[in-house]
Amino acid sequence: MCAPRIVQLAHENAARPTRRALFAAAGLTALTAAAPPARAVPASRGVLDLTHTLSPRLPSWPGTPPFTTIPVAWHALGGFGQNALAFWEHSGTHLDAPAHRVPGGVTTDALAVTDLVAPLVVIDISTRAEHDPDAALTIDDIEDWQTEHGRIPERAFVAMHSGWERRIDDAAAFLNLDAQGVPHAPGIAPDAAAYLVQRCGVVGVGVDTLSLDHALSRDHGAHTAILGAGRYGVEMLANLGAAPASGATVVIGAPKHLGGTGGPCRVLALT
């Protein structure tokens, strides 16, 4: 399912063949069914892409419409190609602005640009998460990281690496719903989220899963602790296993649409 208003506008404002011809050319059924698995771009020349390619097959929360691309202009009919895009803000590798959780919170367009370039800290819980899908990043994990690597830099971006990306090509495995339809996936314990904000002074926190909270959470304590403090989150990061635990700089290519609660973003680690 795609967003009706976006599709309607695309159809009304583009020079195009008939509606039927448009959908035939777009091949939407084939696009959804046959699109190749989404994979992140590998590292090159000291730049590591931490972003999954947004496509109809990328896992998303149940009930969220898939990302959709509709061609609305063709090179053969005017010299330029153009697509209309339909997606929910929290699709793919995406940013959570404070407004996502907090009424009246900062929106995507109002985020301080100085907070979008930061020292990158990667805390690895993948060994534990491999055996426990409900594993959470804890204060002990943070303190163990600091014992090994030194104090987390002020105004850093801290990312949890759980290894969940290994499931990215299998949406069912990535969502990991049990027989009752309850999802199971790693996340950040609420007290650890508060520790990162209050004790470490982070500008943002990221995860390689669909949510800052572990999937079992019902009170969304990690979201509340991070976004409620005016920081941002980034969910569904890629390639964290290839990123150094410390020493890199992260660049968050955040969306900038008026009043946004979040949006897909391009995240790069400069190693």
mmCIF file of C-alpha atoms in Angstrom:
data_model
loop_
_atom_site.group_PDB
_atom_site.id
_atom_site.type_symbol
_atom_site.label_atom_id
_atom_site.label_comp_id
_atom_site.label_asym_id
_atom_site.label_seq_id
_atom_site.Cartn_x
_atom_site.Cartn_y
_atom_site.Cartn_z
ATOM 1 C CA MET A 1 0.000 0.000 0.000
ATOM 2 C CA CYS A 2 1.295 3.475 -0.816
ATOM 3 C CA ALA A 3 0.262 6.897 0.425
ATOM 4 C CA PRO A 4 -2.804 7.858 -1.665
ATOM 5 C CA ARG A 5 -2.257 11.610 -1.529
ATOM 6 C CA ILE A 6 1.329 11.361 -2.778
ATOM 7 C CA VAL A 7 0.327 9.070 -5.606
ATOM 8 C CA GLN A 8 -2.582 11.359 -6.522
ATOM 9 C CA LEU A 9 -0.353 14.426 -6.658
ATOM 10 C CA ALA A 10 2.213 12.567 -8.705
ATOM 11 C CA HIS A 11 -0.419 11.581 -11.205
ATOM 12 C CA GLU A 12 -2.016 15.025 -11.440
ATOM 13 C CA ASN A 13 1.182 17.053 -11.842
ATOM 14 C CA ALA A 14 3.340 14.987 -14.189
ATOM 15 C CA ALA A 15 3.233 14.833 -17.984
ATOM 16 C CA ARG A 16 2.658 11.160 -18.490
ATOM 17 C CA PRO A 17 0.834 8.427 -20.382
ATOM 18 C CA THR A 18 -2.518 7.147 -19.110
ATOM 19 C CA ARG A 19 -2.918 5.988 -15.503
ATOM 20 C CA ARG A 20 -2.935 2.387 -16.666
ATOM 21 C CA ALA A 21 0.220 2.917 -18.723
ATOM 22 C CA LEU A 22 1.903 4.636 -15.762
ATOM 23 C CA PHE A 23 1.408 1.653 -13.498
ATOM 24 C CA ALA A 24 2.424 -0.731 -16.257
ATOM 25 C CA ALA A 25 5.625 1.240 -16.777
ATOM 26 C CA ALA A 26 6.216 1.491 -13.046
ATOM 27 C CA GLY A 27 5.829 -2.262 -12.661
ATOM 28 C CA LEU A 28 4.801 -1.808 -9.036
ATOM 29 C CA THR A 29 3.815 -5.431 -8.554
ATOM 30 C CA ALA A 30 7.117 -6.635 -9.935
ATOM 31 C CA LEU A 31 8.982 -3.977 -7.964
ATOM 32 C CA THR A 32 7.572 -5.167 -4.660
ATOM 33 C CA ALA A 33 7.934 -8.843 -5.438
ATOM 34 C CA ALA A 34 11.238 -8.953 -7.280
ATOM 35 C CA ALA A 35 13.323 -6.108 -5.873
ATOM 36 C CA PRO A 36 16.741 -7.378 -4.755
ATOM 37 C CA PRO A 37 17.431 -7.647 -1.017
ATOM 38 C CA ALA A 38 18.394 -4.333 0.551
ATOM 39 C CA ARG A 39 22.098 -4.132 1.357
ATOM 40 C CA ALA A 40 24.267 -1.338 2.690
ATOM 41 C CA VAL A 41 27.079 0.119 0.600
ATOM 42 C CA PRO A 42 30.484 -1.155 1.798
ATOM 43 C CA ALA A 43 33.257 1.026 3.154
ATOM 44 C CA SER A 44 35.473 2.924 0.708
ATOM 45 C CA ARG A 45 38.487 5.198 1.311
ATOM 46 C CA GLY A 46 37.837 5.777 4.983
ATOM 47 C CA VAL A 47 34.093 6.388 4.611
ATOM 48 C CA LEU A 48 31.766 3.688 5.925
ATOM 49 C CA ASP A 49 28.110 3.802 4.965
ATOM 50 C CA LEU A 50 25.910 3.033 7.980
ATOM 51 C CA THR A 51 22.727 3.230 5.906
ATOM 52 C CA HIS A 52 20.491 0.502 4.506
ATOM 53 C CA THR A 53 19.180 1.013 0.980
ATOM 54 C CA LEU A 54 15.536 2.021 1.216
ATOM 55 C CA SER A 55 13.433 -0.405 -0.822
ATOM 56 C CA PRO A 56 10.030 -2.129 -0.704
ATOM 57 C CA ARG A 57 11.647 -5.242 0.796
ATOM 58 C CA LEU A 58 13.338 -3.540 3.742
ATOM 59 C CA PRO A 59 11.736 -4.696 7.029
ATOM 60 C CA SER A 60 9.369 -2.295 8.772
ATOM 61 C CA TRP A 61 6.988 -2.377 11.705
ATOM 62 C CA PRO A 62 3.830 -4.412 11.025
ATOM 63 C CA GLY A 63 1.159 -2.171 9.565
ATOM 64 C CA THR A 64 3.608 0.348 8.110
ATOM 65 C CA PRO A 65 3.207 0.666 4.318
ATOM 66 C CA PRO A 66 6.343 -0.244 2.357
ATOM 67 C CA PHE A 67 8.521 2.337 0.661
ATOM 68 C CA THR A 68 7.177 2.910 -2.861
ATOM 69 C CA THR A 69 8.731 4.456 -5.971
ATOM 70 C CA ILE A 70 6.521 5.560 -8.880
ATOM 71 C CA PRO A 71 8.108 6.860 -12.102
ATOM 72 C CA VAL A 72 6.357 10.069 -13.180
ATOM 73 C CA ALA A 73 8.720 11.399 -15.861
ATOM 74 C CA TRP A 74 10.773 9.583 -18.479
ATOM 75 C CA HIS A 75 13.857 10.552 -20.464
ATOM 76 C CA ALA A 76 12.035 9.617 -23.665
ATOM 77 C CA LEU A 77 9.275 12.129 -22.869
ATOM 78 C CA GLY A 78 11.170 15.331 -22.170
ATOM 79 C CA GLY A 79 14.749 14.370 -21.368
ATOM 80 C CA PHE A 80 14.522 13.868 -17.605
ATOM 81 C CA GLY A 81 13.631 10.988 -15.327
ATOM 82 C CA GLN A 82 11.794 11.542 -12.060
ATOM 83 C CA ASN A 83 10.120 9.408 -9.407
ATOM 84 C CA ALA A 84 7.422 10.132 -6.858
ATOM 85 C CA LEU A 85 8.277 8.598 -3.498
ATOM 86 C CA ALA A 86 5.845 7.386 -0.851
ATOM 87 C CA PHE A 87 7.045 6.393 2.628
ATOM 88 C CA TRP A 88 6.325 6.899 6.298
ATOM 89 C CA GLU A 89 8.827 9.079 8.155
ATOM 90 C CA HIS A 90 10.148 6.207 10.250
ATOM 91 C CA SER A 91 11.191 3.936 7.386
ATOM 92 C CA GLY A 92 14.563 2.334 6.747
ATOM 93 C CA THR A 93 17.614 3.856 8.382
ATOM 94 C CA HIS A 94 15.915 6.858 9.902
ATOM 95 C CA LEU A 95 16.130 9.588 12.498
ATOM 96 C CA ASP A 96 13.777 10.024 15.451
ATOM 97 C CA ALA A 97 13.438 13.699 16.359
ATOM 98 C CA PRO A 98 12.337 14.590 19.900
ATOM 99 C CA ALA A 99 8.885 15.428 18.480
ATOM 100 C CA HIS A 100 8.425 11.733 17.701
ATOM 101 C CA ARG A 101 7.930 11.035 21.405
ATOM 102 C CA VAL A 102 7.444 14.421 23.083
ATOM 103 C CA PRO A 103 4.512 16.760 22.314
ATOM 104 C CA GLY A 104 6.004 20.089 21.308
ATOM 105 C CA GLY A 105 9.483 18.563 20.990
ATOM 106 C CA VAL A 106 12.108 19.636 18.478
ATOM 107 C CA THR A 107 11.252 18.655 14.905
ATOM 108 C CA THR A 108 13.613 17.515 12.170
ATOM 109 C CA ASP A 109 13.963 20.969 10.636
ATOM 110 C CA ALA A 110 14.955 22.503 13.986
ATOM 111 C CA LEU A 111 17.734 20.072 14.966
ATOM 112 C CA ALA A 112 21.048 21.806 15.635
ATOM 113 C CA VAL A 113 23.377 21.009 12.731
ATOM 114 C CA THR A 114 26.324 20.959 15.140
ATOM 115 C CA ASP A 115 24.768 17.872 16.751
ATOM 116 C CA LEU A 116 24.720 15.966 13.446
ATOM 117 C CA VAL A 117 28.504 15.597 13.234
ATOM 118 C CA ALA A 118 29.897 13.840 16.300
ATOM 119 C CA PRO A 119 32.465 11.383 17.655
ATOM 120 C CA LEU A 120 31.192 7.868 16.990
ATOM 121 C CA VAL A 121 31.092 5.315 19.799
ATOM 122 C CA VAL A 122 30.050 1.724 18.998
ATOM 123 C CA ILE A 123 29.159 -0.585 21.884
ATOM 124 C CA ASP A 124 29.003 -4.238 20.865
ATOM 125 C CA ILE A 125 26.450 -6.550 22.497
ATOM 126 C CA SER A 126 26.248 -8.919 19.520
ATOM 127 C CA THR A 127 27.588 -11.985 21.359
ATOM 128 C CA ARG A 128 24.852 -11.736 23.968
ATOM 129 C CA ALA A 129 22.170 -10.822 21.436
ATOM 130 C CA GLU A 130 23.000 -13.849 19.313
ATOM 131 C CA HIS A 131 21.664 -16.073 22.087
ATOM 132 C CA ASP A 132 19.114 -13.697 23.598
ATOM 133 C CA PRO A 133 16.920 -11.733 21.156
ATOM 134 C CA ASP A 134 15.610 -9.673 24.080
ATOM 135 C CA ALA A 135 19.092 -8.504 25.080
ATOM 136 C CA ALA A 136 19.461 -4.846 26.016
ATOM 137 C CA LEU A 137 22.376 -2.439 26.179
ATOM 138 C CA THR A 138 22.984 -1.848 29.890
ATOM 139 C CA ILE A 139 24.895 0.584 32.093
ATOM 140 C CA ASP A 140 27.422 -2.228 32.675
ATOM 141 C CA ASP A 141 28.007 -2.421 28.916
ATOM 142 C CA ILE A 142 28.654 1.322 28.794
ATOM 143 C CA GLU A 143 31.041 1.232 31.753
ATOM 144 C CA ASP A 144 32.854 -1.807 30.358
ATOM 145 C CA TRP A 145 33.353 0.105 27.096
ATOM 146 C CA GLN A 146 34.775 3.060 29.000
ATOM 147 C CA THR A 147 37.123 0.798 30.954
ATOM 148 C CA GLU A 148 38.543 -0.493 27.673
ATOM 149 C CA HIS A 149 38.446 2.635 25.496
ATOM 150 C CA GLY A 150 38.349 5.574 27.878
ATOM 151 C CA ARG A 151 35.585 8.002 28.748
ATOM 152 C CA ILE A 152 32.901 8.527 26.110
ATOM 153 C CA PRO A 153 33.641 11.898 24.501
ATOM 154 C CA GLU A 154 31.297 14.734 25.348
ATOM 155 C CA ARG A 155 28.621 15.261 22.675
ATOM 156 C CA ALA A 156 29.239 11.855 21.099
ATOM 157 C CA PHE A 157 26.842 9.681 19.109
ATOM 158 C CA VAL A 158 26.615 6.235 20.716
ATOM 159 C CA ALA A 159 25.478 3.250 18.635
ATOM 160 C CA MET A 160 24.455 -0.177 19.889
ATOM 161 C CA HIS A 161 25.751 -3.010 17.694
ATOM 162 C CA SER A 162 23.645 -6.120 18.279
ATOM 163 C CA GLY A 163 24.400 -7.942 15.029
ATOM 164 C CA TRP A 164 20.687 -7.867 14.147
ATOM 165 C CA GLU A 165 21.639 -6.754 10.629
ATOM 166 C CA ARG A 166 22.406 -10.389 9.802
ATOM 167 C CA ARG A 167 18.634 -10.855 9.535
ATOM 168 C CA ILE A 168 18.020 -7.939 7.169
ATOM 169 C CA ASP A 169 17.250 -10.088 4.114
ATOM 170 C CA ASP A 170 14.503 -11.969 5.977
ATOM 171 C CA ALA A 171 11.800 -9.589 7.196
ATOM 172 C CA ALA A 172 10.167 -12.260 9.348
ATOM 173 C CA ALA A 173 13.441 -13.012 11.115
ATOM 174 C CA PHE A 174 14.165 -9.299 11.537
ATOM 175 C CA LEU A 175 10.766 -8.607 13.116
ATOM 176 C CA ASN A 176 11.006 -11.906 15.021
ATOM 177 C CA LEU A 177 7.370 -12.176 16.088
ATOM 178 C CA ASP A 178 6.468 -14.979 18.463
ATOM 179 C CA ALA A 179 3.322 -17.118 18.284
ATOM 180 C CA GLN A 180 1.335 -14.339 19.982
ATOM 181 C CA GLY A 181 2.565 -11.739 17.485
ATOM 182 C CA VAL A 182 4.925 -10.103 19.993
ATOM 183 C CA PRO A 183 8.247 -8.911 18.500
ATOM 184 C CA HIS A 184 11.602 -9.831 20.034
ATOM 185 C CA ALA A 185 14.706 -7.795 19.221
ATOM 186 C CA PRO A 186 17.504 -6.071 21.166
ATOM 187 C CA GLY A 187 17.421 -2.450 22.277
ATOM 188 C CA ILE A 188 18.587 -0.066 24.971
ATOM 189 C CA ALA A 189 17.573 -0.409 28.623
ATOM 190 C CA PRO A 190 15.841 2.774 29.841
ATOM 191 C CA ASP A 191 18.346 3.371 32.657
ATOM 192 C CA ALA A 192 21.212 2.967 30.178
ATOM 193 C CA ALA A 193 19.558 5.498 27.871
ATOM 194 C CA ALA A 194 19.255 7.939 30.765
ATOM 195 C CA TYR A 195 22.919 7.285 31.687
ATOM 196 C CA LEU A 196 24.041 8.148 28.148
ATOM 197 C CA VAL A 197 22.118 11.417 28.245
ATOM 198 C CA GLN A 198 22.779 12.514 31.810
ATOM 199 C CA ARG A 199 26.244 11.148 32.541
ATOM 200 C CA CYS A 200 27.822 11.023 29.081
ATOM 201 C CA GLY A 201 26.249 14.081 27.453
ATOM 202 C CA VAL A 202 25.543 12.390 24.108
ATOM 203 C CA VAL A 203 23.927 14.251 21.203
ATOM 204 C CA GLY A 204 22.248 11.118 19.851
ATOM 205 C CA VAL A 205 21.913 7.373 20.173
ATOM 206 C CA GLY A 206 21.588 4.726 17.445
ATOM 207 C CA VAL A 207 20.684 1.064 17.079
ATOM 208 C CA ASP A 208 20.821 -1.557 14.322
ATOM 209 C CA THR A 209 17.272 -2.729 15.114
ATOM 210 C CA LEU A 210 13.866 -1.180 14.438
ATOM 211 C CA SER A 211 13.611 0.549 17.814
ATOM 212 C CA LEU A 212 15.732 2.300 20.442
ATOM 213 C CA ASP A 213 13.823 0.186 22.967
ATOM 214 C CA HIS A 214 14.041 -3.581 22.977
ATOM 215 C CA ALA A 215 11.049 -4.859 21.047
ATOM 216 C CA LEU A 216 9.271 -6.209 24.140
ATOM 217 C CA SER A 217 9.075 -2.756 25.713
ATOM 218 C CA ARG A 218 5.620 -1.350 26.296
ATOM 219 C CA ASP A 219 6.551 1.884 28.048
ATOM 220 C CA HIS A 220 9.214 2.934 25.499
ATOM 221 C CA GLY A 221 11.513 4.092 28.257
ATOM 222 C CA ALA A 222 14.607 4.467 26.058
ATOM 223 C CA HIS A 223 12.718 6.661 23.596
ATOM 224 C CA THR A 224 11.443 8.783 26.477
ATOM 225 C CA ALA A 225 14.875 9.161 28.091
ATOM 226 C CA ILE A 226 16.641 10.092 24.838
ATOM 227 C CA LEU A 227 14.047 12.089 22.915
ATOM 228 C CA GLY A 228 12.609 13.583 26.098
ATOM 229 C CA ALA A 229 16.018 15.104 26.808
ATOM 230 C CA GLY A 230 16.048 16.815 23.398
ATOM 231 C CA ARG A 231 18.461 14.333 21.836
ATOM 232 C CA TYR A 232 17.782 12.379 18.674
ATOM 233 C CA GLY A 233 17.829 8.694 17.837
ATOM 234 C CA VAL A 234 18.740 6.794 14.691
ATOM 235 C CA GLU A 235 17.228 3.374 14.106
ATOM 236 C CA MET A 236 18.104 0.553 11.716
ATOM 237 C CA LEU A 237 21.771 1.436 11.247
ATOM 238 C CA ALA A 238 23.891 -0.730 8.951
ATOM 239 C CA ASN A 239 27.493 -1.940 8.994
ATOM 240 C CA LEU A 240 28.168 -1.254 12.664
ATOM 241 C CA GLY A 241 30.203 -4.458 12.812
ATOM 242 C CA ALA A 242 32.688 -2.849 10.425
ATOM 243 C CA ALA A 243 32.898 0.416 12.355
ATOM 244 C CA PRO A 244 35.614 0.982 14.967
ATOM 245 C CA ALA A 245 34.567 1.037 18.609
ATOM 246 C CA SER A 246 36.055 4.529 18.928
ATOM 247 C CA GLY A 247 37.978 7.091 16.925
ATOM 248 C CA ALA A 248 35.575 7.620 14.001
ATOM 249 C CA THR A 249 33.341 10.602 13.302
ATOM 250 C CA VAL A 250 29.708 10.127 12.337
ATOM 251 C CA VAL A 251 27.815 12.395 9.950
ATOM 252 C CA ILE A 252 24.017 12.196 10.171
ATOM 253 C CA GLY A 253 22.413 13.366 6.924
ATOM 254 C CA ALA A 254 19.188 14.229 8.718
ATOM 255 C CA PRO A 255 15.986 15.084 6.862
ATOM 256 C CA LYS A 256 14.824 18.694 6.990
ATOM 257 C CA HIS A 257 11.106 18.903 6.366
ATOM 258 C CA LEU A 258 8.928 21.316 8.305
ATOM 259 C CA GLY A 259 7.422 19.838 11.441
ATOM 260 C CA GLY A 260 8.907 16.395 10.858
ATOM 261 C CA THR A 261 8.986 13.805 13.640
ATOM 262 C CA GLY A 262 11.799 11.997 11.827
ATOM 263 C CA GLY A 263 12.707 10.654 8.437
ATOM 264 C CA PRO A 264 15.072 8.478 6.411
ATOM 265 C CA CYS A 265 18.654 9.669 6.641
ATOM 266 C CA ARG A 266 22.084 8.899 5.177
ATOM 267 C CA VAL A 267 24.568 8.079 7.939
ATOM 268 C CA LEU A 268 28.313 8.013 7.254
ATOM 269 C CA ALA A 269 31.240 7.107 9.514
ATOM 270 C CA LEU A 270 34.527 8.825 8.702
ATOM 271 C CA THR A 271 37.146 6.305 9.809
#
